[in-house]
Short mmCIF file of C-alpha atoms and ligand atoms in Angstrom, two decimals:
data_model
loop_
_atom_site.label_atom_id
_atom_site.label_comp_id
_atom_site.label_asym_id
_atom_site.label_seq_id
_atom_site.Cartn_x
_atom_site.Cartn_y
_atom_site.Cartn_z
CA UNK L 737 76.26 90.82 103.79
CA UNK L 738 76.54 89.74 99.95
CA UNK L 739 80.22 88.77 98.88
CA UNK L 740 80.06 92.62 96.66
CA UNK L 741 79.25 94.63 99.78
CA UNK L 742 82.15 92.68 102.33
CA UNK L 743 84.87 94.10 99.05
CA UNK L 744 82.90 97.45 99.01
CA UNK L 745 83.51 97.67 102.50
CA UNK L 746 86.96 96.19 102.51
CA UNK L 747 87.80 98.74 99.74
CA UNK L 748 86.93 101.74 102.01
CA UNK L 749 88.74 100.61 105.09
CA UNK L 750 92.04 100.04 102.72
CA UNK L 751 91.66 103.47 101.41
CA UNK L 752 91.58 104.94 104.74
CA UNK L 753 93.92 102.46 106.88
CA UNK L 754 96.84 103.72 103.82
CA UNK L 755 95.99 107.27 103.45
CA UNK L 756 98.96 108.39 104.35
CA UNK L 757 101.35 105.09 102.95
CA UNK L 758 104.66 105.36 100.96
CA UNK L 759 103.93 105.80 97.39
CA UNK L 760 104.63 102.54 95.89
CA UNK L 761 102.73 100.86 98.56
CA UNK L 762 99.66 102.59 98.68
CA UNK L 763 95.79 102.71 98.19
CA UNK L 764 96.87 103.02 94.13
CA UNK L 765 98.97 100.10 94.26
CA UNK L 766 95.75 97.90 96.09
CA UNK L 767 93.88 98.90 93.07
CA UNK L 768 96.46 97.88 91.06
CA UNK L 769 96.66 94.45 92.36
CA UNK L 770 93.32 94.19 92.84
CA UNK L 771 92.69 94.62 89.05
CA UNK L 772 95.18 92.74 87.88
CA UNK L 773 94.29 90.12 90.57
CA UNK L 774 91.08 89.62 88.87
CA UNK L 775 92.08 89.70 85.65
CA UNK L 776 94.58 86.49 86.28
CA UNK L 777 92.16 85.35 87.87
CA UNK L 778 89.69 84.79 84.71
CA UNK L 779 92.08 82.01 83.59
CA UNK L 780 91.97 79.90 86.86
CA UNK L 781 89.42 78.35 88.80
CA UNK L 782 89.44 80.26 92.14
CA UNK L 783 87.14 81.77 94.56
CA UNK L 784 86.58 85.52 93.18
CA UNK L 785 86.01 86.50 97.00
CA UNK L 786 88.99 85.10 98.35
CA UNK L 787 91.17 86.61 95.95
CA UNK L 788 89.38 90.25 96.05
CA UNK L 789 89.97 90.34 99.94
CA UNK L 790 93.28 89.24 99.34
CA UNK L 791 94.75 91.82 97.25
CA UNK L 792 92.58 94.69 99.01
CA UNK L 793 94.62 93.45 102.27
CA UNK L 794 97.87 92.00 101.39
CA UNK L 795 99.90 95.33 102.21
CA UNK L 796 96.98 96.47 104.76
CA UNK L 797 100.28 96.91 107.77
CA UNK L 798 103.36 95.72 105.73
CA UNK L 799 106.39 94.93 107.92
CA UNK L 800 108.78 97.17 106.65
CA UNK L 801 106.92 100.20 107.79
CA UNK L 802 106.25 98.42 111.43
CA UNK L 803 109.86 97.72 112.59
CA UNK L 804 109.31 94.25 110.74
CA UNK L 805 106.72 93.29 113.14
CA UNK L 806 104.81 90.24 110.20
CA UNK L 807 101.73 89.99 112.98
CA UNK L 808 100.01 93.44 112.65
CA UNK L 809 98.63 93.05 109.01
CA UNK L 810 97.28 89.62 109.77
CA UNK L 811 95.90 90.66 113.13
CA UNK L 812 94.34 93.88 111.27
CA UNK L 813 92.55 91.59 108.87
CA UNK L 814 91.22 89.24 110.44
CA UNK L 815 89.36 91.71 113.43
CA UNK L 816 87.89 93.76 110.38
CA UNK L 817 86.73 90.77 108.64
CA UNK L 818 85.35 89.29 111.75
CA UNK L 819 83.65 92.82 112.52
CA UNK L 820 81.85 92.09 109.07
CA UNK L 821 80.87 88.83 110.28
CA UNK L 822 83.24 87.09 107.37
CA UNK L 823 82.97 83.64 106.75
CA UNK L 824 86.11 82.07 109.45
CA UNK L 825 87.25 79.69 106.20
CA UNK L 826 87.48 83.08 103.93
CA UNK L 827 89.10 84.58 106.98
CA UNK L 828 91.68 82.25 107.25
CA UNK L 829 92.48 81.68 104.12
CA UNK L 830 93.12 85.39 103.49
CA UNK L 831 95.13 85.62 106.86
CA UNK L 832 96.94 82.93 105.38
CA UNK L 833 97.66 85.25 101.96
CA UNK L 834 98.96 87.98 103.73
CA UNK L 835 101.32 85.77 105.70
CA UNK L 836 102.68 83.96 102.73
CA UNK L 837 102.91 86.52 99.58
CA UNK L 838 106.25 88.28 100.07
CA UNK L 839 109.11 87.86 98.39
CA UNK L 840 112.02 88.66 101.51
CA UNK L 841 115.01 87.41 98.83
CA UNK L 842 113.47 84.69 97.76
CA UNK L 843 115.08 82.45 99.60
CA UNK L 844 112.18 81.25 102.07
CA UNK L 845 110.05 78.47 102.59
CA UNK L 846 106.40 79.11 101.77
CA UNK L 847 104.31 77.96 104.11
CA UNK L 848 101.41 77.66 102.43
CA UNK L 849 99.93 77.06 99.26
CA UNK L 850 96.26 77.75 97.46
CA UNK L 851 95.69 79.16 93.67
CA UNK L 852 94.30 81.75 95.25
CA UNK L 853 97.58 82.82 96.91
CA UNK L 854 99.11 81.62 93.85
CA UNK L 855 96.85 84.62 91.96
CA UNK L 856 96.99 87.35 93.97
CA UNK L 857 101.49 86.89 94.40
CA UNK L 858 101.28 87.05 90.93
CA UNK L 859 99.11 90.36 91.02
CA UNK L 860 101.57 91.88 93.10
CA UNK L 861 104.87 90.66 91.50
CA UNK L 862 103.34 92.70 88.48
CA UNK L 863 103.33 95.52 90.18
CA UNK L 864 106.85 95.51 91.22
CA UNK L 865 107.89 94.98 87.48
CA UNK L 866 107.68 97.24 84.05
CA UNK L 867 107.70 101.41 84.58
CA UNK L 868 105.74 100.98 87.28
CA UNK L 869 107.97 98.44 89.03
CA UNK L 870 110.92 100.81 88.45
CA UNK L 871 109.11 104.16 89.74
CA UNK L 872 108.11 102.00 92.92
CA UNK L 873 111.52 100.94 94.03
CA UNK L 874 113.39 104.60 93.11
CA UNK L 875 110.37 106.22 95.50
CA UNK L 876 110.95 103.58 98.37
CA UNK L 877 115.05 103.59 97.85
CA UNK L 878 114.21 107.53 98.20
CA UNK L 879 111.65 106.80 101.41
CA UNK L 880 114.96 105.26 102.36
CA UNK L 881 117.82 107.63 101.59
CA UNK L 882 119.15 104.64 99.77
CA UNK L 883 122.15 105.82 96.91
CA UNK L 884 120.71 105.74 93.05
CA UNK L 885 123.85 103.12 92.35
CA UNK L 886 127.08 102.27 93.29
CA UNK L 887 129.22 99.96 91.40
CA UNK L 888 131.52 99.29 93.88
CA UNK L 889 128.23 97.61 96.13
CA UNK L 890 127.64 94.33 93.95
CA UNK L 891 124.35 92.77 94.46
CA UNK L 892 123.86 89.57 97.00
CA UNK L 893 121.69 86.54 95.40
CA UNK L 894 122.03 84.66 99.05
CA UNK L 895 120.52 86.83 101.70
CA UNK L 896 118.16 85.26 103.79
CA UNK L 897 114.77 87.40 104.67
CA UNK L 898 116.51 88.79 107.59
CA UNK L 899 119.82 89.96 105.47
CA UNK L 900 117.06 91.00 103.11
CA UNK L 901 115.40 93.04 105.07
CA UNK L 902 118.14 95.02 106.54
CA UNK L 903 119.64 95.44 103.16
CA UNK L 904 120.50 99.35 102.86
CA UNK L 905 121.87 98.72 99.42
CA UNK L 906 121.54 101.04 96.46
CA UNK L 907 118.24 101.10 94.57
CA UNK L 908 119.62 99.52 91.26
CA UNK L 909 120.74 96.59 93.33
CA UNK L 910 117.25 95.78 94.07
CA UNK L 911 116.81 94.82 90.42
CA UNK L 912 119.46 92.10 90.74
CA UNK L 913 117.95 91.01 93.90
CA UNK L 914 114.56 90.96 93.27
CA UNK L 915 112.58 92.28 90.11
CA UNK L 916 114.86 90.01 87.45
CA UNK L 917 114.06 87.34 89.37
CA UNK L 918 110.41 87.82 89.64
CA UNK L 919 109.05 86.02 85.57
CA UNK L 920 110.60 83.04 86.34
CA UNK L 921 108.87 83.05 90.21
CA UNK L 922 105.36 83.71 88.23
CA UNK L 923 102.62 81.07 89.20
CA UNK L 924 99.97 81.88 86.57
CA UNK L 925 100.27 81.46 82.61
CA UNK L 926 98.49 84.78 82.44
CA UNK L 927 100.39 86.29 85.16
CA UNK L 928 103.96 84.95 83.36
CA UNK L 929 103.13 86.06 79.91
CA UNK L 930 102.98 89.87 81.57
CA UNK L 931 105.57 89.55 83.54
CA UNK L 932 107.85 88.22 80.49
CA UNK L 933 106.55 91.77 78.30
CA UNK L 934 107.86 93.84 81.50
CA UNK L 935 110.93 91.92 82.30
CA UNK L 936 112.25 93.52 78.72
CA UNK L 937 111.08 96.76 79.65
CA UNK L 938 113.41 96.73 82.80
CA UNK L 939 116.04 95.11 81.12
CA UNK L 940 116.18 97.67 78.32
CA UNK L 941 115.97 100.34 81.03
CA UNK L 942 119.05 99.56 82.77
CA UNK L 943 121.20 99.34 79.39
CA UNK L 944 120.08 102.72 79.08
CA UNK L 945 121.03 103.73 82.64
CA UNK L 946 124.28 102.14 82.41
CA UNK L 947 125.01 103.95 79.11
CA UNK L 948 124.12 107.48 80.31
CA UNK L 949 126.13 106.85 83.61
CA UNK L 950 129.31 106.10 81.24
CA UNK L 951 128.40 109.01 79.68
CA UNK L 952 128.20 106.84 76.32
CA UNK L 953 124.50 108.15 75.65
P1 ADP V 188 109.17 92.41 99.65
O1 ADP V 188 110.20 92.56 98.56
O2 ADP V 188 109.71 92.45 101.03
O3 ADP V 188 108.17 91.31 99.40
P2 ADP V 188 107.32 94.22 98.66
O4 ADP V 188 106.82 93.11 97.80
O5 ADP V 188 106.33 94.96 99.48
O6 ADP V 188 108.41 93.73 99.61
O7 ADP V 188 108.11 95.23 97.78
C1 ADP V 188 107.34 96.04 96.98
C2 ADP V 188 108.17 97.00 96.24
O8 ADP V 188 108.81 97.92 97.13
C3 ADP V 188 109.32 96.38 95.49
O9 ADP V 188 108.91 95.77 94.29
C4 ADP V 188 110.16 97.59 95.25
O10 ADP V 188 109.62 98.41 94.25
C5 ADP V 188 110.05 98.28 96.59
N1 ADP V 188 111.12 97.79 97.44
C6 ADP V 188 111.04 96.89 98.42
N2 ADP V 188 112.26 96.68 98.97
C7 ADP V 188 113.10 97.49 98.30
C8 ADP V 188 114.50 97.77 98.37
N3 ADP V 188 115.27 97.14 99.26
N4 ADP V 188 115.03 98.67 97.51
C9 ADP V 188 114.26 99.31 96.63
N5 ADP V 188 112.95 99.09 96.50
C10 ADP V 188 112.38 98.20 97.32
NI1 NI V 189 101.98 94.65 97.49
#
């Protein structure tokens, strides 16, 4: 199978396997990545394949929908690669991708390191940031019943992945605890220089959402 038929096919079993996802984490955020995955990855020297199969499978099972269980996605990739007859180095190293591109607070040893990793993060951190960024985490803080915001509930900077992940904070908390932090997290020149343009957009949006709930206006 030529490298442009294994994404063809990868493209169609994402599709399917997240018919019926969350919103912000669905087959229109995989295209997202993807295309910003490959546009990063014009400025680096990386193996076009390996990133491709990457973003098309980082959120193929994510954890949060699976009672946390980390193994499924991995697991998931690897048997449909293999059922391809993928090369086992480009099925490791995407394995690896999908084990290592989360963000859980922040606060966590990476395990592993390629650019390729390094592009396809940086496709997905874009996606959590700008309009899009913000629509993403209102629909999932919605998904969740989570409040809009609530100033007496200050954000935490110190929560490991576990605190991270049980966080049932408000939505606007989530800013503070993950999307601000995101530009200065970015691995890629191209990947910063984005992130910088829709770090301002967010900031500019919560002025305004902090004015209108004063009522000032
Ligand atoms: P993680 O932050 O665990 O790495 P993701 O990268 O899959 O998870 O998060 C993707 C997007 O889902 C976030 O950028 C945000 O839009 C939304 N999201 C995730 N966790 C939360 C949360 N606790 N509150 C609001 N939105 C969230
Ligand atoms: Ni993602």
């Amino acid at each position: 199978m030529t490298d442009q038929q294994l994404i063809e096919n990868t493209i169609v079993f994402v599709k399917n396997t997240l018919a019926n996802a969350e919103g912000g984490h669905d087959w229109f955020h995989i295209e997202r990545v993807y295309k910003n995955a490959i546009q990063i990855a014009q400025g680096e020297n990386v193996n076009l394949l390996i990133v491709s199969l990457g973003a098309l499978l980082h959120d193929i099972a994510d954890s949060k929908f699976f009672n946390g269980d980390e193994t499924i996605a991995p697991r998931m990739a690897s048997e449909f690669l293999l059922s391809l007859d993928a090369d086992s180095a480009v099925i490791e190293h995407v394995v690896q991708i999908i084990k290592n591109i989360s963000f859980k607070g922040g606060n966590k040893v990476q395990a592993f390191k390629s650019l390729e990793l390094d592009v396809v993060q940086d496709a997905d951190r874009l996606d959590a940031l700008g309009a899009i960024g913000i629509a993403r985490t209102f629909n999932y803080g919605g998904f969740k019943n989570r409040k809009l915001y609530d100033p007496s509930i200050v954000p935490k900077l110190d929560m490991t992945p576990e605190e991270y992940k049980a966080s049932t904070a408000p939505t606007i908390n989530h800013f503070y605890e993950k999307l601000l932090l995101l530009k200065d997290k970015m691995n890629t020149k191209t990947g910063r220089a984005i992130a910088e343009k829709r770090h301002q957009y967010m900031e500019a949006f919560l002025k305004q959402f902090y004015g209108e709930w004063e009522g000032k206006l």
